[in-house]
CSV table of C-alpha atoms and ligand atoms in Angstrom, one decimal:
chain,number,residue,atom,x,y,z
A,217,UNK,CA,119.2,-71.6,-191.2
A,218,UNK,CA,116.0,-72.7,-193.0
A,219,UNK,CA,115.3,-76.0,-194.1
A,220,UNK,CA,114.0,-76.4,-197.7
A,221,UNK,CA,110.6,-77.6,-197.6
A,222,UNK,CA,108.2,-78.2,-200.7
A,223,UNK,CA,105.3,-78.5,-199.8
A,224,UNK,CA,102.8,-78.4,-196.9
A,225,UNK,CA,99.4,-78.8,-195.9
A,226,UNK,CA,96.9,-77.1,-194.4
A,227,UNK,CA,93.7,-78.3,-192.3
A,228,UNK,CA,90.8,-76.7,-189.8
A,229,UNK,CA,89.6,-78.6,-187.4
A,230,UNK,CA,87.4,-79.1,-184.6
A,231,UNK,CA,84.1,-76.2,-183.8
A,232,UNK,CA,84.7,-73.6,-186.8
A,233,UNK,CA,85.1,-70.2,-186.4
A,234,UNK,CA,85.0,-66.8,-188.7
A,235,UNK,CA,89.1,-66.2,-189.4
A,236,UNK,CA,89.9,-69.8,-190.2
A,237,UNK,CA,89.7,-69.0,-193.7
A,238,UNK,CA,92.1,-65.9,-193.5
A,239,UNK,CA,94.3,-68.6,-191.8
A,240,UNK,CA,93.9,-70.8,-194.6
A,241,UNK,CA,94.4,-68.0,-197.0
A,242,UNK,CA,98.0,-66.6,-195.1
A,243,UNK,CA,99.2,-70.1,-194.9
A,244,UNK,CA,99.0,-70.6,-198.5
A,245,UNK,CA,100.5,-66.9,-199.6
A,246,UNK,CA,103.1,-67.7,-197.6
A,247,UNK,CA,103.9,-70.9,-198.6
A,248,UNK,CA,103.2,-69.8,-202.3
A,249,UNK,CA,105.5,-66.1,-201.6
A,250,UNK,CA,108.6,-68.8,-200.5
A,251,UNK,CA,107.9,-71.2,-204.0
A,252,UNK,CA,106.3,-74.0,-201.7
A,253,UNK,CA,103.0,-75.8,-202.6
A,254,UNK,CA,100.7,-76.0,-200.8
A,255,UNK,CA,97.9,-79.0,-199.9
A,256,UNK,CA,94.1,-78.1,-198.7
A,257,UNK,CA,93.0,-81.3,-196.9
A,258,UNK,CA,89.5,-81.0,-196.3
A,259,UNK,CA,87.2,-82.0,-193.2
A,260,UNK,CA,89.4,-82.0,-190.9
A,261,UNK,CA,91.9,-85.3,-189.6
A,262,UNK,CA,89.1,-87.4,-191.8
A,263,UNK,CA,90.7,-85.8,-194.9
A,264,UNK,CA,94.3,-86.8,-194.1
A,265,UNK,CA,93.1,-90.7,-193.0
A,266,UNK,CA,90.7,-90.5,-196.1
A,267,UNK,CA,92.7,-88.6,-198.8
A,268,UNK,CA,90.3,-85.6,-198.7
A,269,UNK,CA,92.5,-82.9,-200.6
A,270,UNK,CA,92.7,-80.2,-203.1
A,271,UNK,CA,95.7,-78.3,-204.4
A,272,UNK,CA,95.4,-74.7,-203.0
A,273,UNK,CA,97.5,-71.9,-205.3
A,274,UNK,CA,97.8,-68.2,-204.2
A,275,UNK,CA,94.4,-67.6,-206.1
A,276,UNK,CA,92.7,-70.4,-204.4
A,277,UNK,CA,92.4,-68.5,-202.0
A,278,UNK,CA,90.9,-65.0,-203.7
A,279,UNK,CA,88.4,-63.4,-201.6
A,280,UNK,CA,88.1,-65.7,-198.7
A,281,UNK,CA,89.7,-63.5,-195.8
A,282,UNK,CA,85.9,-61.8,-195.7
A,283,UNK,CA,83.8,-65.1,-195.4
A,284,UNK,CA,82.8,-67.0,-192.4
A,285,UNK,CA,83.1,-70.5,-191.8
A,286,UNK,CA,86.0,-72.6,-193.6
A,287,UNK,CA,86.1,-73.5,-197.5
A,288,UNK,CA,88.3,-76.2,-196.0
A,289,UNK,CA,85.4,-77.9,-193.9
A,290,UNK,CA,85.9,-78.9,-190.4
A,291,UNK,CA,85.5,-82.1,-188.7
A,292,UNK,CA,85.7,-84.1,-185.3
A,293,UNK,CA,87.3,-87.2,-186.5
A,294,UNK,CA,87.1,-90.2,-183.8
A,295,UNK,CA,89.5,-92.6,-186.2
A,296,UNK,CA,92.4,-90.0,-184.9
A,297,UNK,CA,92.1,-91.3,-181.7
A,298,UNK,CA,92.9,-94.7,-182.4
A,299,UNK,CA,96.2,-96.4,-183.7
A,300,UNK,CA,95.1,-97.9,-187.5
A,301,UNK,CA,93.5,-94.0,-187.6
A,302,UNK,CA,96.5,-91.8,-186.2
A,303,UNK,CA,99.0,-94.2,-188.3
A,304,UNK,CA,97.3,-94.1,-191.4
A,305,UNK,CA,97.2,-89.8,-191.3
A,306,UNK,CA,100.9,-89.8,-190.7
A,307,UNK,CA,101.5,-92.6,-193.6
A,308,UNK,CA,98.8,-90.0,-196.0
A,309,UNK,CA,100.8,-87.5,-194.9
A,310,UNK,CA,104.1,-88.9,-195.9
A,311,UNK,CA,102.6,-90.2,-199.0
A,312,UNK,CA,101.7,-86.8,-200.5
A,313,UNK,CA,105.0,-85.4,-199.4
A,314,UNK,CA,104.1,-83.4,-196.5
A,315,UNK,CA,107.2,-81.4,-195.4
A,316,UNK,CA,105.0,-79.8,-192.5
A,317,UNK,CA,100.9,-79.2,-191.8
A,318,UNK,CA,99.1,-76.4,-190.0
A,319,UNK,CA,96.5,-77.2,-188.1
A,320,UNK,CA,94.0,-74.7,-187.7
A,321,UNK,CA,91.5,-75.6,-184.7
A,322,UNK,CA,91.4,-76.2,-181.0
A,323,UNK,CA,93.3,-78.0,-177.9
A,324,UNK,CA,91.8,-81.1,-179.3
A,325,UNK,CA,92.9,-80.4,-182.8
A,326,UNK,CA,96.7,-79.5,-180.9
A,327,UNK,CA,96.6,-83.2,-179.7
A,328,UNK,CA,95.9,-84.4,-183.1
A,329,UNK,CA,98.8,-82.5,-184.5
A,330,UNK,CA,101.2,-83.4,-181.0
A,331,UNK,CA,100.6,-87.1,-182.1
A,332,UNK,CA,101.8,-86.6,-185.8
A,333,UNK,CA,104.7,-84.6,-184.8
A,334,UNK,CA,105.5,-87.9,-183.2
A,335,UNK,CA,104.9,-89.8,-186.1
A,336,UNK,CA,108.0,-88.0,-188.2
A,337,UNK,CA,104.9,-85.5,-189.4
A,338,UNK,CA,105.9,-81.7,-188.6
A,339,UNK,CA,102.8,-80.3,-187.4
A,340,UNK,CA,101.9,-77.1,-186.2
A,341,UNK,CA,98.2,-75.7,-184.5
A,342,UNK,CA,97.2,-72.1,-185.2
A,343,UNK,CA,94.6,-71.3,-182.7
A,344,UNK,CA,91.4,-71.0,-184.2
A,345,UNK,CA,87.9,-70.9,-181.2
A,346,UNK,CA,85.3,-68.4,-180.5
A,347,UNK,CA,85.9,-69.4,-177.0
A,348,UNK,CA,89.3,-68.2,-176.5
A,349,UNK,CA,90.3,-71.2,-174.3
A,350,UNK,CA,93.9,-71.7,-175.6
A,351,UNK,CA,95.8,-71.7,-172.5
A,352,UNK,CA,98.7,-70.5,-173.8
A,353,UNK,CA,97.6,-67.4,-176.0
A,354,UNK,CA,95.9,-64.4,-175.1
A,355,UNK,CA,93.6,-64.5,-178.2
A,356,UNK,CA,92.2,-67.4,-180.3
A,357,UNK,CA,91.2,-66.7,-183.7
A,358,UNK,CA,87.4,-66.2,-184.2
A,359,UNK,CA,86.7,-64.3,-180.6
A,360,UNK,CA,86.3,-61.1,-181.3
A,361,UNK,CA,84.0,-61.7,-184.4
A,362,UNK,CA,81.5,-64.0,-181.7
A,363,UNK,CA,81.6,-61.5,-179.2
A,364,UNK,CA,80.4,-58.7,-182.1
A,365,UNK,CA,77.7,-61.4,-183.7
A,366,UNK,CA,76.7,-61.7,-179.7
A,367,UNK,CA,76.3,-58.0,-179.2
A,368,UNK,CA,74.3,-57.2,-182.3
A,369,UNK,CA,71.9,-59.4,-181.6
A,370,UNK,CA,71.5,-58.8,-177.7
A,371,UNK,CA,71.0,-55.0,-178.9
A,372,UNK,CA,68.2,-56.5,-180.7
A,373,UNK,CA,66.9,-57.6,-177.4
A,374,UNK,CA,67.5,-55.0,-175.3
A,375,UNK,CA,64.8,-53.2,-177.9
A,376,UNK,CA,62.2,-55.3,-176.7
A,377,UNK,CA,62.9,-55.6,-173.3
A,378,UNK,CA,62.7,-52.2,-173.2
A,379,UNK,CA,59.7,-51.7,-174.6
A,380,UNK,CA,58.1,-54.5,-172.1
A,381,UNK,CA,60.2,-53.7,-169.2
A,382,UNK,CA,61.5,-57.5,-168.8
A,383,UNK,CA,64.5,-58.9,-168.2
A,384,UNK,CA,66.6,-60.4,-170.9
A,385,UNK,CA,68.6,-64.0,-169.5
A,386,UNK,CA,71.1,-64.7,-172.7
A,387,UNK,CA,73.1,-67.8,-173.2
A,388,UNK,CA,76.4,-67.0,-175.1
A,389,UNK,CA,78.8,-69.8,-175.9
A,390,UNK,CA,82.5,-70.7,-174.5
A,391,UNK,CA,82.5,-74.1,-173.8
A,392,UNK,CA,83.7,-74.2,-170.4
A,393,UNK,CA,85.1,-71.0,-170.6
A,394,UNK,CA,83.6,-67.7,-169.5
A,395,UNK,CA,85.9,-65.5,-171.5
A,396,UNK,CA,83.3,-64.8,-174.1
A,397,UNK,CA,80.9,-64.1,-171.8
A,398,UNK,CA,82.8,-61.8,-170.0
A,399,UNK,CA,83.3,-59.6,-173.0
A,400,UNK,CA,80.1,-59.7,-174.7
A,401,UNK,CA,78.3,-58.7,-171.1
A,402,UNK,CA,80.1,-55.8,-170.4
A,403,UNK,CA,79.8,-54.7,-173.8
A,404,UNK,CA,76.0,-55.3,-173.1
A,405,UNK,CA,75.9,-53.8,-170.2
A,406,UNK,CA,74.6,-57.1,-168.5
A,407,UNK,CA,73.2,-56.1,-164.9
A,408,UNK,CA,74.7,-59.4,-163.9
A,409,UNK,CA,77.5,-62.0,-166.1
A,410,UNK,CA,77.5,-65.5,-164.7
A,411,UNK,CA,80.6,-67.4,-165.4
A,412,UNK,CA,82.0,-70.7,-164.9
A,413,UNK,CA,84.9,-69.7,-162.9
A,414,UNK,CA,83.5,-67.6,-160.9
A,415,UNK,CA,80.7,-68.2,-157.9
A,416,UNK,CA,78.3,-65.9,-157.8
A,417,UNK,CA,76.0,-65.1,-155.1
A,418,UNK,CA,72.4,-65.4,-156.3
A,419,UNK,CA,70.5,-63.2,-153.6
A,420,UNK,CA,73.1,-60.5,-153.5
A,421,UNK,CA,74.6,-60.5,-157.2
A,422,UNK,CA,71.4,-60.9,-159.2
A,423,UNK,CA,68.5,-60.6,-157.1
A,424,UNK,CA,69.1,-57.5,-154.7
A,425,UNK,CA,70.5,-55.6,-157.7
A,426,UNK,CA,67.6,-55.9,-159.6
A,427,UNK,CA,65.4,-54.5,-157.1
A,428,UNK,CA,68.2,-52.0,-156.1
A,429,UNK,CA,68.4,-50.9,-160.0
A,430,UNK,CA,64.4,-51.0,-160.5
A,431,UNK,CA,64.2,-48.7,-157.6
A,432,UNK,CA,66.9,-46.1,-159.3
A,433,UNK,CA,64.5,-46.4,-162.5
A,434,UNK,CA,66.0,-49.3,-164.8
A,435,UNK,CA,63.6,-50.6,-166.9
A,436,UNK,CA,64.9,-53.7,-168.0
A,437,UNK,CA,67.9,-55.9,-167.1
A,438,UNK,CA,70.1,-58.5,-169.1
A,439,UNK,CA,71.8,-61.2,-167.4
A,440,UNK,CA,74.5,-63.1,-169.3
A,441,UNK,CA,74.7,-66.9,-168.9
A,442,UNK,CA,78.3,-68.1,-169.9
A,443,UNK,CA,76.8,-72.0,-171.0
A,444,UNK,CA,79.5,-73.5,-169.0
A,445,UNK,CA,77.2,-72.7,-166.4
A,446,UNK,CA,74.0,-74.1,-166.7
A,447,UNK,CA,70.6,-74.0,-167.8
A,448,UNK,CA,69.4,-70.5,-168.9
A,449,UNK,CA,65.6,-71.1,-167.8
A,450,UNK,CA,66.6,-72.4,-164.4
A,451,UNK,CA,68.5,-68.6,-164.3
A,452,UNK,CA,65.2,-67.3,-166.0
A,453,UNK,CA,62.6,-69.1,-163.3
A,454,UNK,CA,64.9,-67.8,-160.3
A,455,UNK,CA,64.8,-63.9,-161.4
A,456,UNK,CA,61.1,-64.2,-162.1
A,457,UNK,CA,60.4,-66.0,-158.8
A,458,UNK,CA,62.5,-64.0,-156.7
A,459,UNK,CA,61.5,-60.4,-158.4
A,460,UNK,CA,58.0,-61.3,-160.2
A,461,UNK,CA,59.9,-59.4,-163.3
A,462,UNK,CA,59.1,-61.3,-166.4
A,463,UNK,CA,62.2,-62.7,-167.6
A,464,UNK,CA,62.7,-64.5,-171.2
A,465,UNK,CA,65.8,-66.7,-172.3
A,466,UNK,CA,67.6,-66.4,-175.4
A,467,UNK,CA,70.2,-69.0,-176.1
A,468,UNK,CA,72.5,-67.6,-179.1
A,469,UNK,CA,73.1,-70.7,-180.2
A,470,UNK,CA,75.6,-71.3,-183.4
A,471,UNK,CA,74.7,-67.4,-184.7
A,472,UNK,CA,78.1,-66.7,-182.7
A,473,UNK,CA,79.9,-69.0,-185.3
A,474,UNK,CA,79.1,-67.3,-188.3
A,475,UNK,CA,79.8,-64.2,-190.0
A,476,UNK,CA,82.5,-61.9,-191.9
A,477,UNK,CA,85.2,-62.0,-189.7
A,478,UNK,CA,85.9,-58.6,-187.9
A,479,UNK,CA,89.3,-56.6,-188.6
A,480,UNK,CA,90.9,-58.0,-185.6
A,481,UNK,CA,90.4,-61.8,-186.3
A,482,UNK,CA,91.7,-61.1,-190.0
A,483,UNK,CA,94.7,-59.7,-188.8
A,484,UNK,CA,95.2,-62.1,-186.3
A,485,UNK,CA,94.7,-64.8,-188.5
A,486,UNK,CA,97.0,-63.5,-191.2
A,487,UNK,CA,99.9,-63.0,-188.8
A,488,UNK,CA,99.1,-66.5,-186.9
A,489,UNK,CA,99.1,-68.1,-190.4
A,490,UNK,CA,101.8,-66.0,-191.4
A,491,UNK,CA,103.8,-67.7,-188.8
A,492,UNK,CA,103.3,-70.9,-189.1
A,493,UNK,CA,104.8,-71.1,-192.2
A,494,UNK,CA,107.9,-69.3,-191.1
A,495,UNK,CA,108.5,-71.9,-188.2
A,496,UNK,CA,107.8,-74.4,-190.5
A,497,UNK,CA,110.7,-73.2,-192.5
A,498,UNK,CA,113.0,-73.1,-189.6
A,499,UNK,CA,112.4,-76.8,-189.1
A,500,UNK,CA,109.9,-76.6,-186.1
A,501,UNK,CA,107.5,-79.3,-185.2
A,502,UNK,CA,105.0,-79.9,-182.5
A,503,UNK,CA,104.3,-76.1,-182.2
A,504,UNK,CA,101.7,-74.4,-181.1
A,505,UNK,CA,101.2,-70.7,-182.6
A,506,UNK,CA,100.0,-68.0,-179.8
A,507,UNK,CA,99.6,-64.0,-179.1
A,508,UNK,CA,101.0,-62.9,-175.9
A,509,UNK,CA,101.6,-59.4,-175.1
A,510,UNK,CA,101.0,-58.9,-178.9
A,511,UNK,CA,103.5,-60.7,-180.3
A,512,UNK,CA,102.9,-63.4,-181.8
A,513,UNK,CA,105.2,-66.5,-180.6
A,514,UNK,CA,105.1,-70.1,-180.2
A,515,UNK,CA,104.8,-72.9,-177.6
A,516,UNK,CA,105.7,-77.0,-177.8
A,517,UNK,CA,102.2,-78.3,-178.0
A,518,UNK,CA,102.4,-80.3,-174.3
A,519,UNK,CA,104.1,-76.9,-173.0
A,520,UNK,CA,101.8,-74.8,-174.3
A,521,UNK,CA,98.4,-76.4,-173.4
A,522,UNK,CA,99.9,-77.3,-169.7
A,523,UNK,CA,100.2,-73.4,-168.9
A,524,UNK,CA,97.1,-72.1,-167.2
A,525,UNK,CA,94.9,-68.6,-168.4
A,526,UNK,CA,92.6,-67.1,-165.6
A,527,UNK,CA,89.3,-64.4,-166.8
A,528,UNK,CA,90.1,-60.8,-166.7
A,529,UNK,CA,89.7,-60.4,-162.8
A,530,UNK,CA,90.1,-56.7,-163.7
A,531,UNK,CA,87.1,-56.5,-166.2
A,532,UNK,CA,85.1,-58.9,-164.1
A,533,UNK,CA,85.3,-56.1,-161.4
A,534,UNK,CA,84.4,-53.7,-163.3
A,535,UNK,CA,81.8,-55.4,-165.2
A,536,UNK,CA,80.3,-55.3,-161.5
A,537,UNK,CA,80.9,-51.9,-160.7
A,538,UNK,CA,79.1,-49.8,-163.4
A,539,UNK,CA,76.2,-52.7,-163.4
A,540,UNK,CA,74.2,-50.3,-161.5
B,633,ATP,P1,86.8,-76.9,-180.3
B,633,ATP,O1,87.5,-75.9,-179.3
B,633,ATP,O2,86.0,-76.2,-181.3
B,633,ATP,O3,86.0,-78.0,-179.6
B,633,ATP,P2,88.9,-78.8,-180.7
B,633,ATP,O4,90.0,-78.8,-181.7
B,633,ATP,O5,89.2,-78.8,-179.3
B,633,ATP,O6,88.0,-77.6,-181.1
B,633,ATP,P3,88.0,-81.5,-180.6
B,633,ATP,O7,86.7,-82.2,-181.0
B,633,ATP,O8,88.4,-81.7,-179.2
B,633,ATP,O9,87.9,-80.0,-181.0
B,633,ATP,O10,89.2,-82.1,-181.5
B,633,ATP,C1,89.1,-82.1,-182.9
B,633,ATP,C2,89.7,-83.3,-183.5
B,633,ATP,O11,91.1,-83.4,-183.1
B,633,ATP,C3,89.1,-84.6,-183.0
B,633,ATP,O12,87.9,-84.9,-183.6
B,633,ATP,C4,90.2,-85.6,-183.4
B,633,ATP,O13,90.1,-85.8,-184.7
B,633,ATP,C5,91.4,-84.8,-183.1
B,633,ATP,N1,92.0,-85.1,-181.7
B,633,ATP,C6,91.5,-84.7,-180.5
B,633,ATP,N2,92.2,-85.2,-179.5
B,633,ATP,C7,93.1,-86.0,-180.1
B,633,ATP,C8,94.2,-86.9,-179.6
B,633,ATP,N3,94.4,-87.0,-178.3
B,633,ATP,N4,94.9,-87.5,-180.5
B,633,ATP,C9,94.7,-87.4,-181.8
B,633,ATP,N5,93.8,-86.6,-182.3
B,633,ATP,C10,93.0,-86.0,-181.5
């Protein structure tokens, strides 16, 4: 039985990433396709406590599934964690007649939303991180469009390196997470990926294979830092010290945030955006929207971000198997 709701609102939230605005654009056709309006509140939670907001129509929304970033701005908005701040979002929110809000963003943008659900405000998170750190889903919206901006430009690299016979130490992003790391290094072709969750053995993992792989006629090598781990130059110094081949950092940096969104985050967006307005119809709250097994299903937010996601043990093996 679905509940008749009028109108909802939509916010991103937290790091941005390429796909939030295909989940801003799906959110709003939906809502629009079912004859409910639709509210864009803009920089994040400070737009709700603020009154930040546009009106958002199916053709607000023209275009934007191919555009990086968030026509909605993003935010990290410290008034949410405090009383005055979370109680004057939910009053906003009941003021312009929220029925429901999506809230496009990460576990700290979940907790945002758990704590108006609490407040009589239906909210719902759409995962939306490069780093792909949402417990509870296989895939976060924004991933695979990092992990191609990542490749492209270590291709760039590997160029060079070649050309100089060096070795190439690159710092991708992920928070604490090694997931994008992972990806992006066997796509790369990394001699060596170091992670956060995993220890690695210096000597053996980084060093020896080196000299093992300069001896079977590599040229160059490129070593994948996860940032979670450390300092790239410390990695740098070590390699050079240890193997006296010259080895140069590259830190990635906020290149991995922008971009056209690739096919897969659009999709994923659309159908993560897609269903958020459908639960919100059924009278769900406190909701977290998440892939898993390629479905796309949904969690209670304290459920949800309790679960626990390990790397791809199976990758990671083989990431070290045809690193020769
Ligand atoms: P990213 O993965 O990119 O860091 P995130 O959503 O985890 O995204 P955070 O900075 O942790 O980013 O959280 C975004 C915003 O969510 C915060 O600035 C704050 O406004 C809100 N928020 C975070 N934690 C809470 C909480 N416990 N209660 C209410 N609001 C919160």
């Amino acid at each position: 039985m679905e509940k008749q709701i009028k109108r909802i609102g939509i916010l991103t939230s937290g790091g941005d990433a390429p796909g939030m605005n295909a989940v801003v654009r799906a959110v709003v056709r939906t809502a629009s396709a079912y004859g409910i309006s639709c509210l864009g509140i803009r920089r994040g939670y400070s737009g709700l406590i603020n009154g930040d907001i546009i009106e958002l129509g199916a053709r607000s929304v023209d275009g934007i599934i191919a555009k990086g970033g968030t026509m909605l701005y993003t935010a990290r908005c410290l008034e949410m964690l405090t009383d005055d701040g979370l109680t004057q979002a939910a009053n906003n929110a009941h003021y312009m007649g929220l029925d429901g809000l999506v809230v496009c963003g990460g576990d700290g943008s979940f907790r945002g939303a758990q704590a108006l659900s609490r407040k009589g405000v239906p909210a719902i998170g759409v995962p939306g991180t490069i780093d792909n750190d949402i417990v509870c889903s296989d895939y976060t919206i924004g991933f695979d469009s990092a992990c191609n901006t990542a490749i492209q430009a270590i291709d760039k690299l590997r160029d060079t390196m070649q050309s100089h016979e060096r070795c190439s130490v690159v710092e991708v992003m992920g928070r604490r997470a090694g997931h994008l790391a992972l990806d992006v290094g066997v796509a790369c072709g990394a001699t060596a990926i170091l992670l956060p969750e995993r220890e690695i053995d210096f000597e053996k993992s980084i060093v020896e294979k080196m000299r093992a792989n300069r001896i079977r006629g590599r040229k160059h090598h490129i070593i994948i830092v996860a940032e979670g781990v450390g300092n790239a130059q410390d990695v740098a110094d070590r390699i050079h010290t240890a193997t006296g081949i010259d080895a140069r950092v590259t830190i990635l940096g906020h290149i991995q945030r922008g971009g056209s969104p690739t096919v897969r985050d659009r999709v994923m967006a659309t159908r993560m955006g897609y269903h958020a307005v459908k639960i919100l119809m059924e009278g769900a709250s406190n909701r977290v929207v998440c892939a898993r097994n390629n479905q796309i299903t949904d969690y209670d937010i304290e459920e949800g971000l309790a679960m626990s996601k390990d790397l791809n043990q199976e990758l990671y093996e083989v990431s070290q198997t045809v690193s020769i």
